[in-house]
Amino acid sequence: MNFYATKISDKGDIAVDDTLLVKDVLCTAGSNILQGFTPLFSAEAVTRLVSVGYTISGKTHVGEFGLDLVGEFSNYSEKTDTLKGAAAELVKEGKVKAALGVDVNGAPRRAASISGVDFLKSTYGTVSRYGVVSTAASGEAVGVYAKDAVAVGEIMSKIAGYDSKDGTCQNNEFEYDYSATKDIKGKKVCIITELYEKCDDAIKAKIDSAAKILEKNGVQVDRISSDIFSLAATAWQILYTAETCNNLSRYDGVKYGLRAKEYKNIDELYVNSRTEGFNFLTKAVILYGSDVLSKNRYKDCYDKALRVRRVVAEQLAEILKTYSAVLTPACSAAEYSAYNIADAFSKVFGELEFTAIANLTGNPALVSSGVQFIGDYYKEGDLLCLANAIERMGE
Amino acid sequence: MGYEVVIGLETHVELSTNSKIFCSCGGHSSPKEPNDCVCPACSGMPGMLPVMNKRVVELAVTAGLMLNCEISRYTTFDKKNYYYPDLPCAYQITQLNHPICTNGLVTVKTANGARDIRIKQIHMEEDAGKLVHEGKFSFVDFNRTSVPLIEIVTQPDFRSAEEVLAYLNKLKSMFRAGNISECEEGAMRCDVNISVRKEGSDEFGVRTEIKNMSSFEAIDKAIRFEAQRHIDALEFETEELVQETRRFDDVTGKTFAMRNKETEADYRYFPDANLMPIIIDDEWLEQIKAAKPVEVDERAEEYRAEGISDKEIEILLDNSKAAKLLDDVIALGCNAKDSAAWILTDCAGILRKDGQSLNELNISAEKLAAIIKMVANGDVNRNSGKKILIAVVEDDVDPVKYCDEQGFAKKVDSSAVESVIDKVLSENTKAIEDYKNGKEKAKQALFGACMKELKGAGDPALIRTLLDNKLQNI
């Protein structure tokens, strides 16, 4: 299977998802609408890696704008029976040391979970979003796929840090700590029973096994109940569709990318280009987002979702006062089979409960060994150490 | 019973900044070619993020202070969604929920007296681009996209076109003095909300909005036309008034309704997550306050106190460059009244000869001050000073050096002048006689002869005084 949308170098050690720009290399974000689009600059994360000696191997396939489960709705990749993420598979096969991805809706985390590699969605604002093909600016984050926590930490430490080109970048004085090998003895972790119950047996087994290993390493594992994950899913569903609707409106057939061949006036140019340019899932997201932003719905949907965002963040912070991390699944199943595109919207929304909270509140989330750790702001190091302990015991 | 016209104004003002509001593109005030001042950000390419231009905030706050507004300490941006080819992202970044300034007040004066105009709010936003239509094709020019604007929204407090014009002229003077905007044609655009009611009524009539006018003349005409149209509709039932958006046609001098489609859009405003809320703390606000130029009215009073004429004050308030130059030469120790004449009469005269206006004046305050002082100290006479000024304005020479080269600065003391006068008098006994017989002209001839003898280096006032003395003693 070809994982690359565009191959750049056989010697490359870093793959880059096609939702991040690499200067002068075709970038479509998996969409027809960006047909033939070649950016004039590279994403800041890419520039930083190249500047310290890494080489980019190529651009990996993503589902259109990264909105699907794991990348199944790219307009450029082959269809398969079982769904896998391109970048995650490349890492798993050892073809690259690491890959960069954009997490707006959990797709890279689900892909990492299924392929059995690591993916870290960083704390919002720690990695510049300059050069991200943006969908939902308030929650999207650049993250790193790698074979293990140590490798994730190595790459993260190269891309994190203030960038004046992104107004949402954190201007922190402190050094980010991504070392994965510190002692975890005495730490506390909690499992959310509601999420655990929603998974298939294979995922449950992974959570159980992770819990067991952590306990062996002196970590206290509690099971607690919380409804904030489902609240977060609903709120993020409203916010990310609205923001995506807005951010994708620039793809209008006027300036670059696809322009429909048939049109009689400017309205037809817009409508026909966008009809041909976007797939079903993207259109569904745009319509949903447009609806929640409309005059009649704004107060009940968008405005309320913003308030829920704050409540969820506060309650998650409360949990994280006691626990170093929440241990949850990243998806409901250990494997996804191909499905009908007409079901895409409900499939994707159905999986949001596991991932949305990290996008909604900006907390970091690390997928490793098929499970997910969600932690406090800037405490990626804690998550990497927990994951590292499990990875070493597995060997 | 008469009718009362009620008007509210939304005024867009282009800010004088070096770069655009959310990117570092510059030169947008005088682009050479279409799409000259464009980058991936202001042309709506994926991957680019807006980054706030701090100067825009400072200018908006300064404008708010000038209009006596409350300055928001927490201000945010929102996105306004609509599709148009000149809007590259298909949304405009503007301020809806937390505008930068609110609740201002400005007094306008007309022949009918003064009126307080309440300012509802001032908000920051980006401009859109421009479409150029040629035959079958339309071209998009993004030079103007993301150029910073402030929109100043008033309450419906105007009662006449005169008041509206007085207000706009006042804004123009203030903003020029404050270097907020050049306010040139097109850099100030107005939407006028207008309704008419019976005098004494408290209720507002049906309101129409006339969109996007940039010349004061058009605004004046449009208001007069529209007010009369409303009055006719009420008085003679010529038509039924509906709330709508209209355009003013310069050629016919009439307003006409725009298509409904253009006015009924749902812009789906929502907060822009790419721009963090801006916090204006005490320290920053104090800095902006300290840098704020003196108010127009206050400044006019200062000039008047210095003996500068009303006519000159009017020119100075309208021309920030000349005003700045005047302030600078005064700061260098020159007399205000003299300096105003040097700038507004002499400099302006030199420029006029070359078909230029005061705006194109390019002289350093130091050089001008040097000339003014040379003349004031009597080192050279005013005529020579003027010659030096011409050389400085046209060739940017060093005034002192030039003066030496041309021999203007030959210092002539009073004893030298006296001996020259004695010489002239001894050679012109006839003229002395004529003068004694009452011919004033004869004295003028003697004065001219002295001047000629001194080759223009003598101080005319001194010569005149000494000559008078001598003549009286003969």
Coordinates of C-alpha atoms in Angstrom, one line a residue, chain B residues 173 176-179 182 299 303 308 311-331 334-349 351-352 357-366 368-369 372:
Chain B
S173 CA -9.0 67.3 11.3
R176 CA -4.9 64.1 10.6
A177 CA -3.6 65.9 13.6
G178 CA -3.3 62.6 15.4
N179 CA -1.7 60.7 12.5
E182 CA -4.7 60.7 6.2
R299 CA -4.6 73.3 19.7
Y303 CA -2.2 78.9 18.1
I308 CA -1.5 83.1 14.6
K311 CA -7.1 81.6 8.5
E312 CA -3.7 80.2 9.2
I313 CA -5.1 78.1 12.1
E314 CA -7.6 76.6 9.7
I315 CA -4.8 75.5 7.3
L316 CA -2.7 74.1 10.2
L317 CA -5.5 72.0 11.6
D318 CA -6.1 70.6 8.2
N319 CA -2.5 69.8 7.5
S320 CA -0.8 67.7 10.1
K321 CA 2.6 68.0 8.3
A322 CA 2.6 71.8 8.4
A323 CA 1.4 71.7 11.9
K324 CA 4.1 69.3 13.0
L325 CA 6.8 71.4 11.2
L326 CA 5.5 74.5 13.0
D327 CA 5.5 72.7 16.4
D328 CA 9.1 71.6 15.7
V329 CA 10.5 75.0 14.7
I330 CA 8.8 76.5 17.8
A331 CA 10.4 73.9 19.9
C334 CA 11.5 80.3 16.9
N335 CA 8.7 82.7 17.3
A336 CA 5.3 81.1 16.6
K337 CA 3.7 83.9 14.6
D338 CA 6.8 84.4 12.4
S339 CA 7.2 80.7 11.9
A340 CA 3.6 80.3 10.8
A341 CA 4.1 83.0 8.2
W342 CA 7.3 81.3 7.0
I343 CA 5.6 78.0 6.5
L344 CA 2.1 79.0 5.3
T345 CA 3.1 82.0 3.2
D346 CA 6.7 81.5 2.1
C347 CA 7.1 77.8 1.9
A348 CA 3.6 77.4 0.4
G349 CA 4.4 80.1 -2.2
L351 CA 5.7 75.1 -3.7
R352 CA 2.8 76.7 -5.5
S357 CA 0.8 71.8 -2.3
L358 CA 2.0 72.1 1.3
N359 CA 1.6 68.4 1.7
E360 CA 4.6 67.9 -0.5
L361 CA 6.8 70.2 1.7
N362 CA 10.0 68.5 2.5
I363 CA 12.2 70.7 4.7
S364 CA 13.7 69.7 8.0
A365 CA 12.7 71.7 11.0
E366 CA 16.3 72.4 11.9
L368 CA 13.9 76.1 8.5
A369 CA 14.6 77.2 12.1
I372 CA 14.0 82.0 10.7

